[in-house]
Amino acid sequence: MESLPPSNCPWERGTRELFKSIKTKKISANELWKYCHGRAQEINGETKAYYQIFDKAFAGASVDSSNNVLLGAPVALKDFIFAKGNECTAGSAILEKFIAPYSASCVQRLVDHGGVILGRTSMDEFGMGSSSENSFQGPVMNPWNLSRSPGGSSGGSAAAVAAGSAPFALGTDTGGSVRQPAAFCGITGLKPSYGRVSRFGVISFASSLDQVGTLGLDAYGCAKLLESISGQDDRDPTTSHADAFKYEEPGAGVFKGLKIAIPDLMEEVEMDGNVKAAFEDFKIFLKTNGAILATVPMPLLKYSLAVYYLICTSEASSNLSRYDGVHLGFGGEKNVSLAKVMSSARSLGFGSEVKRRILLGTFALSAGYRDAFFNKAAKVRRLIKESYESIFESYDLILTPTTLESAFKIGDRIQDPIKMYNSDRLTIGPSLAGLPAISFPAASSGLPVGMQLVAPYFKEQRLLEVVDAYQEASDGFRPGLAPYPFEGATHG
Ligand code: GLN
């Protein structure tokens, strides 16, 4: 990947370098804010990564120096997560102009740890999509090539980072929404374990799967952002009581003796040539550095997609029933019966993908079909989770590419939901199992390609240190920032 990053980007050499520059006062937090704010406006015309760019940093009142993990660095926020007093739409017309009455716990923690919020990023409506096209906000463009999708649903967050407007961003990942956009945009994205980060103040899609994730130029950035948001929260009973995450720098010889499993599914699926090449190159890198790789049978993985789409649509159909045009959301027709108010609000307010999923989910849960669909999917999900657990009895990590292809063209899949759903084939397994998984760039030419590593429950440290060590070792190849002017730009 030839890189002509935006000149003077303060994190051109990675997040570690950025933090060093702040600590050594080469750049002040204020200068960094000005850079990000200016750059966000500059790139937004072409990428539409941001739904809103804040004029003034959304920051904590004061930051205790011992907690100052993020050192004043700006973060882009997916428009799914509440920041008190600011609009939060979930990419849906039904929530347009809805003002967040409080801040999400992760936002509160982020500002308490010295982060500031730069703006809100565009997304697929209610997190449903893999291209950031399903939204009243309009499609987001991939900075690596503006005719391509940045992936979804956290496509705005990924594009904001890849375009060099923010060193990192928060997203959410239910079935791949942090990892797939990270892969398409050439950056690093971490979905933490279920229960690692509070979802209080994060709009729900499918509650047994949703997780807040971090996107950054590199694993170090993802780690620092995770440090600032993780930990138990009384306001989200699904958070674990384990200690908050604290990143430890990788020691020498991280790869030596590391046992990595590759699911046999990879022998059956068809992947694009550039994905295959990057996958092979990465395997060679691992072996050369002392890791032990083996193919393992995971026959149930091929059912992940079907299981996921039954579970997520069922949970979504229930979660979305609160948008009735009365309690919450855009009001429908006035001076008509209550039933008409509700049906008009939902008909006009929800987009077609959301309606499709409400219908599918309502069907899967309905009397007479629940056993055949939802309950069966829940049973297979349990078996999939157990198959991961049994692999982790003998292996440290599981490796696949993140997706089977690089960023597809905007408009290519939007009319064909099954084709779109297929983009998630490799990211959904770890989501069903509640496991941490990371996507990171691993191609040396052409459009970005992501590799995915999955770790046992709560072993984010292992994922991050392996990817961090890889990124430090792959000398000269500094993925993340898209060359500028962007390919496909008509001006600039
Ligand atoms: N693309 C998947 C879906 O549409 C995953 C989305 C997500 O993780 N929010 O459901």
Short mmCIF file of C-alpha atoms and ligand atoms in Angstrom, two decimals:
data_model
loop_
_atom_site.label_atom_id
_atom_site.label_comp_id
_atom_site.label_asym_id
_atom_site.label_seq_id
_atom_site.Cartn_x
_atom_site.Cartn_y
_atom_site.Cartn_z
CA MET A 1 0.00 0.00 0.00
CA GLU A 2 1.67 3.19 -1.07
CA SER A 3 1.07 5.72 1.57
CA LEU A 4 0.93 9.42 1.02
CA PRO A 5 -0.64 10.33 4.32
CA PRO A 6 -1.99 13.81 4.90
CA SER A 7 1.04 15.93 5.57
CA ASN A 8 1.62 17.05 9.15
CA CYS A 9 -0.80 14.55 10.61
CA PRO A 10 0.40 14.40 14.22
CA TRP A 11 -0.17 10.63 14.42
CA GLU A 12 1.26 9.75 11.03
CA ARG A 13 3.77 7.45 12.76
CA GLY A 14 1.20 5.84 15.03
CA THR A 15 -0.62 6.51 18.27
CA ARG A 16 2.41 5.79 20.44
CA GLU A 17 4.26 8.58 18.66
CA LEU A 18 1.29 10.87 19.10
CA PHE A 19 1.21 10.26 22.84
CA LYS A 20 4.96 10.88 23.00
CA SER A 21 4.53 14.18 21.18
CA ILE A 22 1.87 15.29 23.65
CA LYS A 23 3.93 14.22 26.65
CA THR A 24 7.05 15.96 25.39
CA LYS A 25 4.94 19.04 24.55
CA LYS A 26 5.74 18.90 20.86
CA ILE A 27 2.03 19.38 20.39
CA SER A 28 -0.55 20.70 22.83
CA ALA A 29 -4.03 19.27 23.29
CA ASN A 30 -5.38 22.51 21.90
CA GLU A 31 -3.28 22.31 18.74
CA LEU A 32 -4.35 18.71 18.32
CA TRP A 33 -8.00 19.68 18.64
CA LYS A 34 -7.55 22.41 16.02
CA TYR A 35 -5.88 19.98 13.65
CA CYS A 36 -8.61 17.36 14.03
CA HIS A 37 -11.42 19.86 13.82
CA GLY A 38 -10.01 21.41 10.63
CA ARG A 39 -9.26 18.05 9.08
CA ALA A 40 -12.71 16.66 9.93
CA GLN A 41 -14.29 19.54 8.05
CA GLU A 42 -11.89 19.15 5.16
CA ILE A 43 -12.57 15.44 4.64
CA ASN A 44 -16.26 15.45 5.39
CA GLY A 45 -17.38 16.85 2.04
CA GLU A 46 -15.92 13.80 0.30
CA THR A 47 -16.35 11.04 2.85
CA LYS A 48 -19.49 12.09 4.80
CA ALA A 49 -17.93 10.29 7.75
CA TYR A 50 -19.41 12.74 10.24
CA TYR A 51 -23.06 13.42 10.78
CA GLN A 52 -22.03 16.30 13.03
CA ILE A 53 -18.69 17.92 13.81
CA PHE A 54 -18.72 19.71 17.16
CA ASP A 55 -17.63 23.36 17.28
CA LYS A 56 -16.36 22.90 20.77
CA ALA A 57 -14.80 19.79 22.26
CA PHE A 58 -17.16 17.68 24.35
CA ALA A 59 -14.86 17.24 27.33
CA GLY A 60 -14.79 16.39 31.02
CA ALA A 61 -14.99 19.18 33.60
CA SER A 62 -11.56 18.29 34.93
CA VAL A 63 -9.30 15.32 34.47
CA ASP A 64 -7.35 13.86 37.32
CA SER A 65 -3.74 13.55 36.11
CA SER A 66 -3.49 9.93 37.25
CA ASN A 67 -6.45 9.08 35.02
CA ASN A 68 -5.29 11.02 32.00
CA VAL A 69 -4.95 8.07 29.65
CA LEU A 70 -5.97 9.87 26.47
CA LEU A 71 -4.06 13.12 27.12
CA GLY A 72 -6.70 15.33 25.52
CA ALA A 73 -6.80 13.43 22.23
CA PRO A 74 -10.00 13.76 20.15
CA VAL A 75 -12.28 10.78 19.58
CA ALA A 76 -15.01 10.44 16.95
CA LEU A 77 -18.23 8.97 18.35
CA LYS A 78 -20.67 6.70 16.54
CA ASP A 79 -24.11 8.30 16.40
CA PHE A 80 -25.42 5.38 18.45
CA ILE A 81 -23.92 6.49 21.75
CA PHE A 82 -25.27 9.25 23.98
CA ALA A 83 -23.28 12.42 24.70
CA LYS A 84 -25.47 14.52 26.99
CA GLY A 85 -27.22 17.45 25.33
CA ASN A 86 -26.32 16.35 21.79
CA GLU A 87 -28.47 14.80 19.12
CA CYS A 88 -28.28 11.00 18.90
CA THR A 89 -30.11 9.48 15.96
CA ALA A 90 -28.83 5.90 15.50
CA GLY A 91 -28.84 6.80 11.81
CA SER A 92 -32.64 6.75 11.87
CA ALA A 93 -35.17 9.37 10.84
CA ILE A 94 -37.31 8.17 13.74
CA LEU A 95 -34.76 9.69 16.13
CA GLU A 96 -33.83 12.78 14.14
CA LYS A 97 -33.42 15.70 16.55
CA PHE A 98 -33.58 13.39 19.59
CA ILE A 99 -31.34 14.92 22.26
CA ALA A 100 -29.44 12.58 24.57
CA PRO A 101 -30.66 13.27 28.11
CA TYR A 102 -27.46 11.90 29.67
CA SER A 103 -24.07 10.61 28.59
CA ALA A 104 -23.38 6.94 28.03
CA SER A 105 -21.12 5.46 30.71
CA CYS A 106 -18.41 4.89 28.07
CA VAL A 107 -18.57 8.56 27.04
CA GLN A 108 -18.42 9.70 30.65
CA ARG A 109 -15.43 7.46 31.28
CA LEU A 110 -13.74 8.55 28.11
CA VAL A 111 -13.89 12.24 29.06
CA ASP A 112 -12.89 11.39 32.66
CA HIS A 113 -9.79 9.77 31.13
CA GLY A 114 -8.83 12.86 29.18
CA GLY A 115 -10.53 12.15 25.83
CA VAL A 116 -12.55 14.82 24.06
CA ILE A 117 -15.28 14.19 21.53
CA LEU A 118 -14.89 15.68 18.10
CA GLY A 119 -18.19 14.78 16.52
CA ARG A 120 -20.74 12.12 15.73
CA THR A 121 -20.18 9.67 12.91
CA SER A 122 -22.69 8.32 10.40
CA MET A 123 -23.80 4.71 10.52
CA ASP A 124 -26.28 2.14 9.24
CA GLU A 125 -29.68 2.66 10.83
CA PHE A 126 -29.77 1.06 14.30
CA GLY A 127 -26.53 -0.74 13.42
CA MET A 128 -28.23 -2.85 10.75
CA GLY A 129 -25.97 -3.07 7.76
CA SER A 130 -22.49 -3.71 6.46
CA SER A 131 -22.02 -0.70 4.20
CA SER A 132 -23.15 2.51 5.97
CA GLU A 133 -25.70 3.03 3.22
CA ASN A 134 -28.83 2.17 5.26
CA SER A 135 -29.37 5.57 6.76
CA PHE A 136 -31.16 8.88 6.45
CA GLN A 137 -27.68 10.40 6.82
CA GLY A 138 -26.69 9.24 3.34
CA PRO A 139 -23.88 6.85 2.44
CA VAL A 140 -20.39 7.21 3.84
CA MET A 141 -17.50 6.99 1.34
CA ASN A 142 -14.33 4.98 1.92
CA PRO A 143 -11.27 7.31 1.99
CA TRP A 144 -9.18 4.64 0.23
CA ASN A 145 -11.46 4.97 -2.77
CA LEU A 146 -14.48 7.19 -2.65
CA SER A 147 -16.56 4.92 -4.87
CA ARG A 148 -16.22 2.13 -2.27
CA SER A 149 -18.10 1.48 0.92
CA PRO A 150 -16.27 1.95 4.22
CA GLY A 151 -18.20 -1.06 5.56
CA GLY A 152 -20.76 -0.85 8.31
CA SER A 153 -22.38 -0.22 10.52
CA SER A 154 -19.60 1.86 12.14
CA GLY A 155 -18.47 3.03 8.68
CA GLY A 156 -18.40 6.71 9.65
CA SER A 157 -16.11 6.01 12.60
CA ALA A 158 -13.73 3.93 10.47
CA ALA A 159 -13.68 6.47 7.64
CA ALA A 160 -13.05 9.31 10.13
CA VAL A 161 -9.93 7.52 11.40
CA ALA A 162 -8.67 6.35 7.98
CA ALA A 163 -9.08 9.89 6.61
CA GLY A 164 -6.83 11.20 9.37
CA SER A 165 -9.39 13.38 11.16
CA ALA A 166 -9.19 11.62 14.54
CA PRO A 167 -6.63 9.23 15.97
CA PHE A 168 -9.42 6.98 17.18
CA ALA A 169 -13.16 6.47 17.33
CA LEU A 170 -15.81 4.57 19.23
CA GLY A 171 -18.09 2.21 17.39
CA THR A 172 -20.39 -0.65 18.29
CA ASP A 173 -20.16 -4.23 17.13
CA THR A 174 -23.08 -6.66 17.19
CA GLY A 175 -21.96 -9.00 14.41
CA GLY A 176 -18.91 -7.25 12.98
CA SER A 177 -19.68 -3.56 12.84
CA VAL A 178 -16.32 -2.48 14.22
CA ARG A 179 -14.16 -5.14 12.59
CA GLN A 180 -15.54 -5.15 9.05
CA PRO A 181 -15.30 -1.33 8.64
CA ALA A 182 -11.82 -1.42 10.19
CA ALA A 183 -10.85 -4.03 7.58
CA PHE A 184 -12.35 -2.05 4.68
CA CYS A 185 -10.69 1.19 5.82
CA GLY A 186 -7.23 -0.19 6.61
CA ILE A 187 -7.31 0.53 10.33
CA THR A 188 -7.47 -1.51 13.54
CA GLY A 189 -10.76 -2.30 15.27
CA LEU A 190 -11.37 -4.21 18.48
CA LYS A 191 -14.60 -5.81 19.62
CA PRO A 192 -14.05 -6.45 23.31
CA SER A 193 -15.58 -9.39 25.20
CA TYR A 194 -19.28 -9.19 25.97
CA GLY A 195 -19.43 -7.54 29.40
CA ARG A 196 -16.13 -5.66 29.10
CA VAL A 197 -17.64 -2.23 28.32
CA SER A 198 -20.87 -0.79 29.68
CA ARG A 199 -23.71 -0.31 27.22
CA PHE A 200 -25.57 2.13 29.44
CA GLY A 201 -26.50 5.04 27.15
CA VAL A 202 -25.81 3.08 23.98
CA ILE A 203 -28.89 2.53 21.81
CA SER A 204 -29.78 -1.17 21.62
CA PHE A 205 -29.83 -3.29 18.50
CA ALA A 206 -29.54 -6.92 19.70
CA SER A 207 -28.84 -6.92 23.42
CA SER A 208 -27.22 -10.35 23.77
CA LEU A 209 -24.64 -9.37 21.14
CA ASP A 210 -24.11 -5.58 21.24
CA GLN A 211 -20.73 -4.38 22.41
CA VAL A 212 -18.94 -1.02 22.30
CA GLY A 213 -15.69 -1.28 20.36
CA THR A 214 -12.63 0.81 19.64
CA LEU A 215 -11.24 1.84 16.26
CA GLY A 216 -7.81 3.35 15.82
CA LEU A 217 -4.88 3.70 13.55
CA ASP A 218 -3.21 0.85 15.38
CA ALA A 219 -3.58 -1.67 18.20
CA TYR A 220 -1.88 0.68 20.66
CA GLY A 221 -4.58 3.30 20.05
CA CYS A 222 -7.34 0.69 20.43
CA ALA A 223 -5.74 -0.46 23.69
CA LYS A 224 -5.55 3.04 25.16
CA LEU A 225 -9.14 3.76 24.19
CA LEU A 226 -10.28 0.47 25.73
CA GLU A 227 -8.42 1.34 28.94
CA SER A 228 -10.38 4.54 29.16
CA ILE A 229 -13.86 3.00 28.78
CA SER A 230 -13.83 -0.53 30.23
CA GLY A 231 -14.96 -1.83 33.61
CA GLN A 232 -17.93 -2.76 35.72
CA ASP A 233 -20.89 -0.38 35.74
CA ASP A 234 -23.84 -0.59 38.14
CA ARG A 235 -26.02 0.86 35.41
CA ASP A 236 -25.36 -2.08 33.07
CA PRO A 237 -25.84 -5.39 34.90
CA THR A 238 -24.25 -7.31 32.01
CA THR A 239 -20.84 -5.75 32.73
CA SER A 240 -18.31 -8.05 34.35
CA HIS A 241 -16.94 -7.41 37.82
CA ALA A 242 -13.41 -8.10 36.58
CA ASP A 243 -10.90 -5.25 36.86
CA ALA A 244 -10.96 -2.58 34.18
CA PHE A 245 -8.60 -3.28 31.28
CA LYS A 246 -5.03 -2.05 31.61
CA TYR A 247 -2.73 -2.50 28.64
CA GLU A 248 0.72 -3.95 29.14
CA GLU A 249 3.29 -3.29 26.44
CA PRO A 250 4.31 -6.45 24.57
CA GLY A 251 7.58 -8.00 25.66
CA ALA A 252 10.09 -9.52 23.24
CA GLY A 253 9.18 -12.83 21.61
CA VAL A 254 5.40 -12.40 21.69
CA PHE A 255 4.98 -14.80 18.78
CA LYS A 256 7.32 -17.51 20.01
CA GLY A 257 5.37 -20.72 20.67
CA LEU A 258 2.03 -18.95 20.17
CA LYS A 259 -0.51 -21.57 19.12
CA ILE A 260 -2.86 -20.34 16.44
CA ALA A 261 -5.85 -22.27 15.12
CA ILE A 262 -7.29 -21.71 11.66
CA PRO A 263 -10.88 -22.99 11.27
CA ASP A 264 -11.28 -25.52 8.44
CA LEU A 265 -14.04 -23.28 7.09
CA MET A 266 -11.21 -21.32 5.45
CA GLU A 267 -10.59 -24.28 3.16
CA GLU A 268 -14.14 -24.14 1.84
CA VAL A 269 -14.86 -20.44 1.45
CA GLU A 270 -13.92 -18.45 -1.59
CA MET A 271 -11.94 -15.33 -0.95
CA ASP A 272 -10.65 -12.63 -3.24
CA GLY A 273 -7.08 -12.97 -4.46
CA ASN A 274 -5.77 -10.00 -2.49
CA VAL A 275 -7.34 -11.34 0.74
CA LYS A 276 -5.82 -14.75 0.11
CA ALA A 277 -2.40 -13.23 -0.54
CA ALA A 278 -2.52 -11.12 2.63
CA PHE A 279 -3.69 -14.14 4.65
CA GLU A 280 -0.79 -16.25 3.32
CA ASP A 281 1.71 -13.45 3.99
CA PHE A 282 0.51 -13.05 7.53
CA LYS A 283 0.74 -16.79 8.16
CA ILE A 284 4.33 -16.71 6.92
CA PHE A 285 5.09 -13.78 9.21
CA LEU A 286 3.70 -15.72 12.17
CA LYS A 287 5.62 -18.90 11.38
CA THR A 288 8.85 -17.02 10.76
CA ASN A 289 8.49 -15.48 14.18
CA GLY A 290 7.97 -18.78 15.98
CA ALA A 291 4.19 -19.23 16.08
CA ILE A 292 2.66 -22.67 15.55
CA LEU A 293 -0.28 -22.78 13.14
CA ALA A 294 -2.78 -25.60 12.64
CA THR A 295 -6.08 -26.08 10.86
CA VAL A 296 -8.86 -27.16 13.22
CA PRO A 297 -12.36 -28.50 12.55
CA MET A 298 -15.12 -26.05 13.45
CA PRO A 299 -18.04 -27.55 11.52
CA LEU A 300 -20.68 -25.44 13.23
CA LEU A 301 -19.19 -22.15 12.10
CA LYS A 302 -21.00 -22.44 8.78
CA TYR A 303 -24.29 -22.01 10.65
CA SER A 304 -23.22 -18.74 12.32
CA LEU A 305 -24.77 -16.49 9.73
CA ALA A 306 -28.19 -18.15 9.91
CA VAL A 307 -28.11 -18.27 13.71
CA TYR A 308 -27.06 -14.64 13.94
CA TYR A 309 -29.76 -13.35 11.62
CA LEU A 310 -32.45 -15.18 13.60
CA ILE A 311 -31.19 -13.97 16.97
CA CYS A 312 -30.40 -10.39 16.02
CA THR A 313 -33.68 -9.83 14.19
CA SER A 314 -35.67 -11.34 17.10
CA GLU A 315 -33.95 -9.15 19.66
CA ALA A 316 -34.18 -6.10 17.42
CA SER A 317 -37.91 -6.57 16.86
CA SER A 318 -38.37 -6.45 20.62
CA ASN A 319 -35.93 -3.57 21.28
CA LEU A 320 -37.39 -1.43 18.53
CA SER A 321 -40.94 -1.70 19.83
CA ARG A 322 -40.20 1.26 22.10
CA TYR A 323 -40.18 3.63 19.12
CA ASP A 324 -43.89 4.14 19.01
CA GLY A 325 -44.03 7.82 18.08
CA VAL A 326 -45.47 8.55 21.52
CA HIS A 327 -42.85 7.82 24.15
CA LEU A 328 -39.88 8.02 21.87
CA GLY A 329 -39.13 9.10 18.42
CA PHE A 330 -40.54 11.23 15.74
CA GLY A 331 -44.31 11.70 15.98
CA GLY A 332 -46.36 10.31 13.09
CA GLU A 333 -49.65 11.71 11.88
CA LYS A 334 -51.51 14.09 14.22
CA ASN A 335 -55.19 14.05 15.25
CA VAL A 336 -55.71 10.43 14.34
CA SER A 337 -56.29 7.32 16.47
CA LEU A 338 -53.48 6.08 18.73
CA ALA A 339 -52.96 3.02 16.51
CA LYS A 340 -52.59 5.28 13.49
CA VAL A 341 -50.15 7.57 15.31
CA MET A 342 -47.98 4.56 16.06
CA SER A 343 -48.19 2.88 12.69
CA SER A 344 -47.55 6.13 10.81
CA ALA A 345 -44.56 6.99 13.02
CA ARG A 346 -43.03 3.56 12.41
CA SER A 347 -43.87 3.46 8.71
CA LEU A 348 -42.37 6.87 8.05
CA GLY A 349 -39.59 6.79 10.62
CA PHE A 350 -37.92 3.42 9.98
CA GLY A 351 -35.98 2.62 6.83
CA SER A 352 -36.54 -0.51 4.79
CA GLU A 353 -33.75 -2.67 6.27
CA VAL A 354 -35.02 -1.98 9.79
CA LYS A 355 -38.57 -2.87 8.74
CA ARG A 356 -37.33 -6.06 7.12
CA ARG A 357 -35.62 -7.09 10.35
CA ILE A 358 -38.61 -6.24 12.52
CA LEU A 359 -40.75 -8.46 10.29
CA LEU A 360 -38.22 -11.32 10.32
CA GLY A 361 -37.73 -11.09 14.08
CA THR A 362 -41.43 -10.88 14.86
CA PHE A 363 -41.97 -13.97 12.73
CA ALA A 364 -39.12 -15.91 14.37
CA LEU A 365 -40.58 -15.18 17.80
CA SER A 366 -44.23 -15.75 17.00
CA ALA A 367 -46.27 -18.54 18.60
CA GLY A 368 -45.92 -21.68 16.53
CA TYR A 369 -42.56 -20.66 15.01
CA ARG A 370 -40.55 -19.77 18.08
CA ASP A 371 -39.34 -23.32 18.70
CA ALA A 372 -38.46 -23.93 15.09
CA PHE A 373 -36.55 -20.66 14.66
CA PHE A 374 -35.53 -18.61 17.68
CA ASN A 375 -35.15 -21.44 20.17
CA LYS A 376 -33.29 -23.61 17.71
CA ALA A 377 -30.93 -20.74 16.85
CA ALA A 378 -30.28 -20.21 20.58
CA LYS A 379 -29.33 -23.90 20.93
CA VAL A 380 -26.96 -23.82 17.96
CA ARG A 381 -25.47 -20.62 19.33
CA ARG A 382 -24.62 -22.45 22.56
CA LEU A 383 -22.91 -25.22 20.56
CA ILE A 384 -20.91 -22.67 18.57
CA LYS A 385 -19.77 -21.07 21.83
CA GLU A 386 -18.72 -24.48 23.14
CA SER A 387 -16.76 -25.21 19.97
CA TYR A 388 -14.71 -22.02 20.53
CA GLU A 389 -14.13 -23.04 24.15
CA SER A 390 -12.87 -26.44 23.15
CA ILE A 391 -10.45 -24.95 20.57
CA PHE A 392 -9.10 -22.62 23.25
CA GLU A 393 -8.22 -25.58 25.44
CA SER A 394 -5.34 -26.24 23.02
CA TYR A 395 -4.79 -22.93 21.20
CA ASP A 396 -4.10 -19.31 22.18
CA LEU A 397 -5.77 -17.55 19.27
CA ILE A 398 -7.95 -18.21 16.21
CA LEU A 399 -7.06 -16.62 12.89
CA THR A 400 -9.11 -15.87 9.77
CA PRO A 401 -9.30 -12.88 7.47
CA THR A 402 -11.91 -10.38 8.69
CA THR A 403 -13.82 -10.46 5.42
CA LEU A 404 -13.60 -12.48 2.23
CA GLU A 405 -13.20 -9.38 0.08
CA SER A 406 -11.96 -5.80 0.18
CA ALA A 407 -14.35 -2.86 0.22
CA PHE A 408 -17.10 -3.38 -2.34
CA LYS A 409 -18.56 -0.57 -4.41
CA ILE A 410 -21.25 1.66 -2.97
CA GLY A 411 -24.56 0.51 -4.45
CA ASP A 412 -23.30 -3.02 -5.23
CA ARG A 413 -25.10 -4.91 -2.48
CA ILE A 414 -27.76 -2.61 -1.16
CA GLN A 415 -30.51 -4.18 -3.28
CA ASP A 416 -29.52 -7.70 -2.29
CA PRO A 417 -29.79 -8.28 1.47
CA ILE A 418 -28.44 -11.84 1.36
CA LYS A 419 -25.33 -10.71 -0.46
CA MET A 420 -24.94 -7.93 2.11
CA TYR A 421 -25.43 -10.35 5.03
CA ASN A 422 -22.72 -12.55 3.56
CA SER A 423 -20.17 -9.80 4.24
CA ASP A 424 -20.38 -10.82 7.90
CA ARG A 425 -19.54 -14.50 7.52
CA LEU A 426 -16.25 -14.36 9.35
CA THR A 427 -17.05 -11.79 12.03
CA ILE A 428 -20.24 -13.28 13.42
CA GLY A 429 -18.85 -16.42 15.12
CA PRO A 430 -16.96 -14.54 17.87
CA SER A 431 -19.99 -12.27 18.39
CA LEU A 432 -22.27 -15.25 19.03
CA ALA A 433 -19.69 -16.60 21.48
CA GLY A 434 -19.21 -13.21 23.23
CA LEU A 435 -15.46 -13.38 22.58
CA PRO A 436 -12.98 -10.56 21.96
CA ALA A 437 -11.83 -10.19 18.36
CA ILE A 438 -9.62 -7.72 16.53
CA SER A 439 -9.27 -6.72 12.89
CA PHE A 440 -6.04 -5.19 11.63
CA PRO A 441 -4.65 -4.35 8.20
CA ALA A 442 -2.38 -6.84 6.50
CA ALA A 443 -2.11 -6.08 2.81
CA SER A 444 0.88 -4.55 1.17
CA SER A 445 -0.81 -3.21 -1.95
CA GLY A 446 -4.18 -2.27 -3.34
CA LEU A 447 -7.27 -1.76 -1.22
CA PRO A 448 -6.90 -2.57 2.48
CA VAL A 449 -7.43 -6.13 3.71
CA GLY A 450 -8.12 -7.05 7.33
CA MET A 451 -7.02 -10.08 9.32
CA GLN A 452 -9.02 -11.16 12.34
CA LEU A 453 -7.73 -12.74 15.54
CA VAL A 454 -10.07 -14.10 18.20
CA ALA A 455 -9.03 -14.77 21.81
CA PRO A 456 -10.58 -16.52 24.81
CA TYR A 457 -13.01 -14.56 26.95
CA PHE A 458 -11.44 -11.42 28.48
CA LYS A 459 -8.04 -11.99 26.83
CA GLU A 460 -8.00 -8.65 24.98
CA GLN A 461 -4.42 -8.16 26.17
CA ARG A 462 -3.30 -11.14 24.08
CA LEU A 463 -4.98 -9.80 20.94
CA LEU A 464 -3.68 -6.30 21.35
CA GLU A 465 -0.09 -7.23 22.17
CA VAL A 466 0.17 -9.60 19.20
CA VAL A 467 -1.18 -7.02 16.77
CA ASP A 468 0.86 -4.23 18.39
CA ALA A 469 4.04 -6.30 18.03
CA TYR A 470 3.15 -7.11 14.40
CA GLN A 471 2.54 -3.45 13.61
CA GLU A 472 5.80 -2.39 15.23
CA ALA A 473 7.65 -5.13 13.33
CA SER A 474 6.16 -4.49 9.87
CA ASP A 475 8.68 -1.77 9.30
CA GLY A 476 7.84 0.98 6.89
CA PHE A 477 4.31 -0.27 6.39
CA ARG A 478 2.23 2.09 8.40
CA PRO A 479 -1.35 1.27 7.58
CA GLY A 480 -4.23 3.40 8.60
CA LEU A 481 -4.10 6.73 6.85
CA ALA A 482 -5.56 6.76 3.36
CA PRO A 483 -3.41 8.54 0.75
CA TYR A 484 -4.54 12.10 0.15
CA PRO A 485 -6.08 13.50 -2.07
CA PHE A 486 -8.43 10.55 -1.85
CA GLU A 487 -8.70 8.25 -4.85
CA GLY A 488 -11.81 9.03 -6.82
CA ALA A 489 -11.90 12.61 -5.55
CA THR A 490 -13.35 15.07 -7.99
CA HIS A 491 -11.65 17.99 -6.30
CA GLY A 492 -9.13 18.70 -3.56
N1 GLN B 1 -23.64 -6.26 9.48
C1 GLN B 1 -24.26 -6.92 10.59
C2 GLN B 1 -25.74 -6.65 10.61
O1 GLN B 1 -26.20 -5.97 9.74
C3 GLN B 1 -23.60 -6.51 11.87
C4 GLN B 1 -24.00 -5.19 12.33
C5 GLN B 1 -23.43 -4.78 13.63
O2 GLN B 1 -22.47 -5.38 14.11
N2 GLN B 1 -24.06 -3.76 14.21
O3 GLN B 1 -26.44 -7.08 11.48
#
